[in-house]
């Protein structure tokens, strides 16, 4: 074999050194070498064995690309946590002097503190400080909400305003550490909702108020319970609070039935003296009012609505007045009928309705005023029925006879106003310790009214408004002194100011077919009633205006919309 032949196989072997052995190697004969189509061309750099590239996914990152590590999930926070992008250095929306700190002093009544927080947005309310202790698992939210609803039910049934009912419900929830609560009060429905945070499901409970009874002794006991719950020095558990509520419901009224009947007679008799009646008129008005009270109790026992109870109760005083006129007795029959109307006029519901309207609870205010309207229509029907038959029988009813002539007796009228306020307080089932104060408050109101109207010759509407304002001011001060509700100190004191005579004159004018004069008198009665309600509320607001109520700057108004 020649040298050329020796060199040729070596060249072919060297050229095919990296071809896999499975049929890719060249033959050792003189035949031409056969290669695979996957063989590497000459001159191509081939990686060394063991350094071949691994198969990767199409989502693999290319070499040389710098990628930051994936961000860690942020811990879940509440609505009150500071945002991640917030910087106090670049916070341009913060006032130059800073956000004012809300301070709630603990030496003021709980009503003012709770009312202040209710008028704040939820995010601006101060952090709660649970007053009542509970176990480590926290308070039982459904039971706390149920307790607040039961307390609100007793307050609303007792005639308390919607704003004060909401404040009491919020105070109960906050005393057990439930700060994100929103109570809602309407005329017959109470509701409260609690949401621990924005990511938790809310818990909502409601309760319906189906019956109302003016028992101010029970009202004062409920206020005392809420005050104890709001006091950090008095520990009241949920079981203890429920037990005290059960005792309030079981307790009997402080006055028996015969005392209530006698109080209605004293109220009517005192009212007849205020409009110029004498001893015989006092007795006749008292007898008529007591008969009407017994008939109303009989109708209530039969299940008749209050509308018919007022209609029936208004007939005996009117019937006695007409009978005395037909008998030609030397008495002022108009004063007898006027005194009987004083015992029926719904002054309590009227004041509560106007108060709810002035504080922004328009639905509840409309319902209360509609209730007053129904009661008033019932009284009108009862009195008009009797007056119509009296006029047909020839009764000569003269409206001027009820005015008492031109020789008023101030001392006798002051005594009558005191007796009227005393009787009104008994009818409202007030505590015996508050009867004296509310009686004196009613006497002061009548002195203010007499000094302005009789001595100063000022219009009766303006005089009534000022006198009612004095009642509201003194009532609020007494309530603050005792950390109680202001209703027991104001409702009975406005009794001497109720528009009984104007109501009677309007009804008499309609019965005698003098519609114009009758409507004029009824319009005056409505104006006097509104003056009473607005005056009482304004007096209460004035007392709050000049006393500390626990806020940093001033008390926030219920509405800031200015009508739009």
XYZ file of C-alpha atoms in Angstrom:
564
model
C 0.000 0.000 0.000
C 1.358 3.296 -1.041
C 1.863 6.327 1.164
C -1.114 8.075 -0.396
C -3.321 5.165 0.400
C -2.057 5.134 3.992
C -2.850 8.822 4.445
C -6.399 8.639 3.008
C -8.039 6.447 5.653
C -6.448 8.526 8.362
C -7.907 11.655 6.820
C -11.365 10.123 6.560
C -11.168 8.845 10.120
C -10.135 12.190 11.453
C -12.880 13.919 9.542
C -15.580 11.616 10.923
C -14.269 11.370 14.470
C -17.384 13.013 16.060
C -19.984 11.124 14.081
C -21.902 8.706 16.276
C -20.822 5.121 15.799
C -24.262 3.936 14.696
C -23.636 3.591 11.039
C -22.002 6.999 10.601
C -18.367 5.916 10.486
C -16.733 5.622 7.097
C -15.865 2.179 5.721
C -12.334 1.028 5.882
C -12.416 0.027 2.200
C -11.574 2.174 -0.712
C -15.231 3.192 -1.035
C -16.251 6.869 -0.481
C -17.264 7.749 3.160
C -20.997 8.064 3.832
C -22.168 10.671 6.430
C -25.560 11.543 8.092
C -27.438 14.733 7.348
C -27.057 15.593 11.045
C -23.296 15.494 10.872
C -21.520 18.701 11.795
C -20.008 20.597 8.898
C -16.287 21.185 8.727
C -15.068 24.214 10.581
C -17.960 24.374 13.076
C -16.877 24.649 16.691
C -18.248 21.791 18.682
C -18.563 21.979 22.481
C -16.532 19.608 24.506
C -18.225 16.532 25.889
C -20.110 17.216 29.161
C -20.797 20.877 28.303
C -23.737 20.454 25.929
C -26.614 23.007 26.362
C -29.622 21.721 28.286
C -33.106 21.902 26.870
C -35.022 24.863 28.451
C -38.578 26.263 28.341
C -39.583 29.083 26.054
C -40.389 31.140 29.167
C -36.814 30.948 30.457
C -35.094 34.270 30.943
C -32.247 35.040 28.524
C -28.686 35.265 29.817
C -27.662 38.713 30.911
C -31.174 39.880 31.883
C -31.329 41.157 35.481
C -34.711 40.418 37.044
C -35.766 41.600 40.516
C -37.159 38.993 42.930
C -40.957 38.742 43.024
C -42.555 41.111 45.551
C -43.777 39.627 48.781
C -47.544 39.938 49.461
C -48.341 42.803 51.792
C -50.054 41.952 55.051
C -53.756 42.675 55.046
C -54.569 45.870 56.911
C -57.625 47.807 58.019
C -59.118 51.007 56.706
C -57.357 52.945 59.464
C -53.799 51.773 58.642
C -51.409 54.220 56.936
C -51.254 53.706 53.143
C -48.000 52.275 51.713
C -47.468 55.301 49.467
C -48.169 57.832 52.217
C -45.383 60.172 53.219
C -45.867 62.641 56.012
C -43.197 64.856 54.471
C -45.138 65.288 51.247
C -48.652 65.293 52.730
C -50.001 68.539 51.337
C -53.586 67.956 52.510
C -52.728 68.182 56.193
C -53.575 71.569 57.753
C -50.570 73.669 58.845
C -51.574 73.401 62.491
C -52.225 69.678 62.231
C -55.425 67.703 62.612
C -57.167 68.740 65.849
C -57.318 65.990 68.426
C -60.793 65.071 69.638
C -60.921 64.986 73.394
C -63.901 63.570 75.228
C -63.878 64.622 78.827
C -65.420 62.152 81.215
C -66.935 64.685 83.579
C -69.811 65.500 81.240
C -72.985 63.450 80.755
C -72.687 60.434 78.519
C -75.435 61.828 76.282
C -73.167 64.682 75.173
C -70.145 62.448 74.595
C -72.092 59.896 72.583
C -73.935 62.573 70.617
C -70.612 64.176 69.717
C -69.192 60.900 68.402
C -72.345 60.036 66.499
C -72.035 63.302 64.596
C -68.459 62.449 63.584
C -67.508 60.313 60.587
C -66.544 56.784 61.527
C -62.898 57.353 60.579
C -62.591 60.369 62.904
C -64.017 58.807 66.029
C -61.495 58.241 68.808
C -60.414 54.714 69.562
C -62.772 52.925 71.965
C -61.824 52.256 75.514
C -63.921 49.312 76.681
C -65.404 50.187 80.028
C -67.040 46.875 80.877
C -64.796 43.873 81.277
C -65.232 40.600 79.436
C -63.287 37.422 78.851
C -60.379 36.999 76.447
C -62.639 35.912 73.608
C -64.199 39.368 73.509
C -67.785 40.479 74.020
C -70.679 38.510 72.605
C -71.574 40.804 69.722
C -75.174 39.582 69.213
C -75.948 39.923 72.914
C -74.487 43.420 73.107
C -76.556 44.494 70.112
C -79.669 42.926 71.625
C -79.041 44.754 74.908
C -78.722 48.072 73.096
C -81.968 47.411 71.213
C -83.876 46.592 74.389
C -82.627 49.755 76.060
C -83.544 51.812 73.005
C -86.995 50.237 72.974
C -87.724 51.341 76.546
C -86.491 54.861 75.825
C -88.466 55.261 72.604
C -91.604 53.800 74.195
C -91.237 56.275 77.051
C -91.310 59.259 74.693
C -87.594 60.020 74.387
C -86.325 61.792 71.284
C -84.714 59.823 68.481
C -81.318 61.493 68.905
C -81.115 60.595 72.594
C -82.204 57.021 71.835
C -79.395 56.669 69.296
C -76.916 58.116 71.791
C -77.977 55.575 74.431
C -77.693 52.650 72.016
C -74.257 53.800 70.883
C -73.141 54.217 74.507
C -74.105 50.628 75.317
C -72.197 49.252 72.330
C -69.147 51.405 72.966
C -68.960 50.495 76.640
C -68.360 46.877 75.587
C -65.749 47.784 72.971
C -67.916 47.822 69.828
C -66.973 51.152 68.293
C -67.927 50.678 64.616
C -71.641 50.642 65.372
C -74.336 52.569 63.566
C -77.702 52.791 65.374
C -80.782 53.846 63.468
C -84.057 54.967 65.050
C -87.401 55.544 63.398
C -90.874 55.881 64.829
C -91.508 52.145 65.255
C -88.250 50.435 64.255
C -84.866 50.245 65.948
C -81.806 48.858 64.179
C -78.113 48.658 64.951
C -75.285 47.420 62.739
C -71.746 46.472 63.766
C -68.843 45.830 61.379
C -65.471 44.965 62.954
C -63.543 46.070 59.841
C -63.985 46.644 56.147
C -63.153 43.017 55.342
C -65.527 41.463 57.894
C -69.202 40.828 57.451
C -71.469 43.221 59.372
C -73.839 42.042 62.085
C -77.238 43.739 62.063
C -80.136 43.418 64.506
C -83.495 45.189 64.696
C -86.456 45.490 67.030
C -89.966 46.873 66.634
C -91.639 49.160 69.176
C -95.312 48.235 69.169
C -96.576 49.952 72.301
C -95.845 53.225 74.045
C -96.486 54.081 77.658
C -95.439 57.326 79.380
C -93.582 55.987 82.414
C -90.834 58.417 83.351
C -89.805 56.365 86.387
C -88.810 53.530 84.083
C -87.176 56.086 81.792
C -85.018 57.354 84.644
C -84.028 53.788 85.559
C -82.917 53.113 81.986
C -80.832 56.285 81.995
C -79.215 55.191 85.245
C -78.331 51.834 83.711
C -76.737 53.470 80.668
C -74.843 55.837 82.952
C -73.489 52.872 84.920
C -72.460 51.129 81.719
C -70.605 54.255 80.572
C -68.820 54.703 83.900
C -65.343 53.154 84.040
C -65.618 52.782 87.808
C -68.788 50.678 87.695
C -68.484 47.174 86.256
C -71.765 45.844 84.889
C -71.706 42.513 83.086
C -74.136 41.557 80.359
C -75.995 39.250 82.724
C -76.318 42.023 85.309
C -77.589 44.467 82.673
C -80.203 41.978 81.485
C -81.299 41.372 85.073
C -81.771 45.082 85.711
C -83.766 45.443 82.494
C -86.048 42.605 83.571
C -86.621 44.326 86.924
C -87.577 47.542 85.151
C -90.192 45.734 83.108
C -91.610 43.901 86.116
C -91.779 46.911 88.413
C -95.199 48.387 88.983
C -95.977 52.014 88.304
C -95.214 54.340 91.228
C -98.818 55.570 91.432
C -102.004 53.482 91.626
C -104.916 53.836 89.235
C -107.026 55.971 91.557
C -104.132 58.433 91.933
C -103.931 58.800 88.155
C -107.666 59.460 87.943
C -107.441 62.042 90.716
C -104.471 63.657 88.964
C -106.468 64.027 85.743
C -109.206 65.758 87.732
C -106.724 68.080 89.428
C -105.184 68.914 86.059
C -108.533 69.834 84.500
C -109.642 71.816 87.537
C -106.396 73.779 87.703
C -106.598 74.537 83.998
C -110.138 75.857 84.395
C -108.919 78.214 87.127
C -106.165 79.479 84.824
C -108.769 80.659 82.315
C -110.927 82.417 84.918
C -113.004 79.711 86.598
C -114.047 79.593 90.222
C -114.601 76.843 92.761
C -117.709 75.417 91.090
C -115.966 75.436 87.725
C -112.995 73.671 89.315
C -115.200 70.894 90.660
C -117.182 70.535 87.411
C -114.036 70.347 85.289
C -112.437 67.839 87.660
C -115.491 65.577 87.610
C -115.716 65.728 83.818
C -112.022 64.872 83.409
C -112.224 61.951 85.833
C -115.243 60.542 84.006
C -113.419 60.884 80.715
C -110.361 59.146 82.162
C -112.421 56.180 83.365
C -114.164 55.887 80.002
C -110.798 55.951 78.237
C -109.531 53.159 80.510
C -112.643 51.155 79.696
C -112.067 51.597 75.958
C -108.430 50.623 76.345
C -109.437 47.451 78.146
C -111.713 46.604 75.222
C -108.842 46.979 72.785
C -109.985 50.168 71.039
C -107.259 52.307 69.425
C -106.108 55.502 71.086
C -107.987 57.597 68.548
C -111.322 56.401 69.933
C -110.054 56.668 73.494
C -109.376 60.386 72.999
C -112.766 60.833 71.342
C -114.589 59.212 74.245
C -112.524 60.999 76.904
C -113.363 64.413 75.393
C -117.129 64.003 75.645
C -117.760 64.153 79.467
C -116.180 67.606 80.096
C -117.997 69.055 77.082
C -121.257 67.425 78.162
C -120.970 68.854 81.692
C -120.255 72.337 80.332
C -123.251 72.193 77.995
C -125.459 70.843 80.806
C -124.507 73.716 83.106
C -125.287 76.186 80.324
C -128.699 74.621 79.676
C -129.409 74.686 83.424
C -128.655 78.442 83.461
C -126.168 77.945 86.259
C -124.032 80.916 87.189
C -120.828 79.264 86.034
C -118.503 79.698 83.106
C -119.198 76.593 81.074
C -116.469 77.487 78.606
C -113.884 77.237 81.389
C -115.173 73.746 82.249
C -114.725 72.543 78.683
C -111.334 74.239 78.383
C -110.109 72.546 81.549
C -111.175 69.170 80.214
C -109.237 69.763 77.007
C -106.038 70.494 78.943
C -106.041 66.945 80.272
C -106.183 65.509 76.754
C -103.870 67.658 74.650
C -100.848 65.536 73.605
C -98.143 67.959 74.648
C -95.590 65.202 75.247
C -95.825 63.810 71.706
C -95.832 67.322 70.249
C -92.590 68.336 71.960
C -90.894 65.068 70.988
C -92.022 65.407 67.360
C -90.737 68.960 66.976
C -87.490 68.028 68.705
C -86.897 65.178 66.261
C -87.551 67.505 63.335
C -85.132 70.137 64.619
C -82.382 67.555 65.142
C -82.654 66.078 61.636
C -84.849 62.999 62.219
C -87.518 63.996 59.749
C -89.147 60.587 59.292
C -89.641 60.125 63.021
C -90.765 63.739 63.415
C -93.357 63.342 60.662
C -94.716 60.191 62.264
C -94.942 61.810 65.707
C -96.670 64.907 64.373
C -99.088 62.731 62.418
C -99.868 60.901 65.656
C -100.534 64.253 67.349
C -102.818 65.187 64.471
C -104.831 62.008 64.862
C -105.224 62.553 68.601
C -106.258 66.134 68.015
C -108.841 65.070 65.432
C -110.220 62.576 67.948
C -110.597 65.348 70.532
C -112.217 67.588 67.934
C -114.766 64.934 66.992
C -115.699 64.262 70.611
C -116.077 67.926 71.582
C -117.774 68.993 68.355
C -120.362 66.239 68.668
C -121.371 67.442 72.124
C -121.248 71.138 71.192
C -123.373 70.557 68.114
C -126.139 68.929 70.094
C -125.798 71.600 72.782
C -126.224 74.410 70.264
C -129.216 72.613 68.766
C -130.764 72.397 72.231
C -130.338 76.142 72.758
C -127.163 76.291 74.834
C -125.773 79.821 74.773
C -122.024 79.250 74.848
C -120.130 82.548 74.904
C -116.388 82.297 74.280
C -115.599 85.545 76.132
C -116.937 84.017 79.338
C -113.810 81.868 79.597
C -111.440 84.802 79.749
C -112.221 85.733 83.329
C -112.919 89.436 82.833
C -110.415 92.228 83.299
C -109.447 91.454 86.906
C -106.935 88.565 86.844
C -105.788 87.059 90.134
C -102.047 86.371 89.778
C -101.566 84.452 93.010
C -104.522 82.163 92.322
C -103.298 81.531 88.791
C -99.768 80.764 90.023
C -101.201 78.252 92.480
C -103.286 76.749 89.683
C -100.223 76.435 87.454
C -98.354 74.643 90.240
C -101.264 72.243 90.705
C -101.481 71.627 86.969
C -97.769 70.792 86.706
C -98.021 68.533 89.754
C -100.934 66.608 88.251
C -99.190 66.336 84.903
C -96.092 64.881 86.596
C -98.186 62.229 88.330
C -99.908 61.298 85.055
C -96.494 60.828 83.445
C -95.471 58.398 86.229
C -92.507 60.484 87.304
C -90.250 59.682 90.214
C -91.458 61.232 93.427
C -88.099 62.908 93.925
C -88.545 64.922 90.715
C -92.154 66.000 91.216
C -91.292 69.031 93.354
C -88.698 70.368 90.908
C -90.929 70.024 87.868
C -93.799 71.660 89.766
C -91.660 74.677 90.539
C -90.470 74.772 86.934
C -94.073 74.940 85.741
C -94.806 77.775 88.152
C -91.812 79.742 86.883
C -92.979 79.232 83.312
C -96.409 80.644 84.092
C -94.882 83.651 85.921
C -92.756 84.431 82.849
C -95.761 84.098 80.576
C -97.956 86.279 82.792
C -95.302 88.952 83.143
C -94.842 89.194 79.386
C -98.441 88.796 78.225
C -100.510 90.410 80.991
C -98.067 93.020 82.311
C -95.986 93.624 79.204
C -98.841 93.310 76.673
C -96.736 91.057 74.422
C -98.329 88.651 71.988
C -99.275 85.274 73.461
C -97.193 83.358 70.918
C -93.979 85.206 71.793
C -94.731 84.996 75.516
C -95.366 81.269 75.243
C -92.137 80.713 73.309
C -90.032 82.555 75.897
C -91.706 80.762 78.806
C -91.172 77.404 77.094
C -87.533 78.328 76.525
C -87.132 78.913 80.259
C -88.670 75.502 80.891
C -86.243 73.847 78.473
C -83.245 75.672 79.942
C -84.039 74.780 83.555
C -85.005 71.254 82.591
C -81.708 70.668 80.796
C -79.731 72.080 83.722
C -81.563 69.823 86.176
C -81.031 66.837 83.907
C -77.306 67.575 83.697
C -77.093 67.925 87.449
C -78.644 64.487 87.920
C -77.181 62.873 84.766
C -80.701 61.924 83.699
C -83.173 62.597 80.930
C -84.562 66.103 80.502
C -88.095 64.902 79.698
C -89.256 64.523 83.317
C -88.230 68.117 84.018
C -89.746 69.714 80.923
C -92.839 67.829 79.771
C -94.942 68.376 82.872
C -93.750 71.970 83.253
C -95.224 73.006 79.902
C -98.703 71.977 81.025
C -99.854 75.519 81.972
C -98.785 76.768 78.523
C -100.816 74.299 76.447
C -103.337 75.990 74.118
C -106.503 74.599 75.634
C -108.599 77.776 75.442
C -107.616 78.522 71.829
C -108.529 74.969 70.873
C -111.926 75.260 72.530
C -112.679 78.617 70.917
C -111.869 77.175 67.502
C -114.136 74.188 68.027
C -116.925 76.378 69.395
C -116.725 78.705 66.402
C -117.057 75.768 64.026
C -120.005 74.381 66.023
C -121.776 77.757 65.873
C -121.237 77.899 62.088
C -118.596 80.626 62.412
C -115.948 78.864 60.405
C -113.677 81.878 59.911
C -113.326 82.663 63.604
C -113.027 78.972 64.389
C -110.191 78.431 61.961
C -108.480 81.569 63.258
C -108.551 80.212 66.796
C -107.349 76.779 65.689
C -104.481 78.411 63.793
C -103.565 80.277 66.951
C -103.630 77.006 68.872
C -101.250 75.425 66.376
C -98.935 78.445 66.595
C -98.896 78.228 70.383
C -98.154 74.516 70.250
C -95.244 75.044 67.879
C -93.968 77.901 70.047
C -93.972 75.577 73.052
C -92.092 72.825 71.267
C -89.526 75.118 69.650
C -89.029 77.058 72.883
C -88.328 73.899 74.880
C -85.837 72.664 72.308
C -84.163 76.062 72.009
C -83.754 76.312 75.767
C -82.087 72.904 75.821
C -79.743 73.874 73.007
C -78.809 77.123 74.738
C -77.824 75.209 77.859
C -75.595 72.931 75.758
C -74.137 75.912 73.915
C -72.658 77.486 77.026
C -71.657 74.266 78.755
C -68.791 71.962 77.863
C -69.940 68.954 75.914
C -66.650 67.131 75.419
C -65.553 68.130 71.939
C -62.346 69.908 71.013
C -63.830 73.015 69.514
C -67.603 73.098 69.377
C -70.573 70.871 68.994
C -71.121 69.668 65.452
C -74.491 70.323 63.950
C -76.711 67.492 62.832
C -76.776 68.819 59.273
C -74.438 71.092 57.341
C -76.176 70.939 53.987
C -78.030 74.276 54.239
C -80.903 72.742 52.361
C -78.998 71.315 49.404
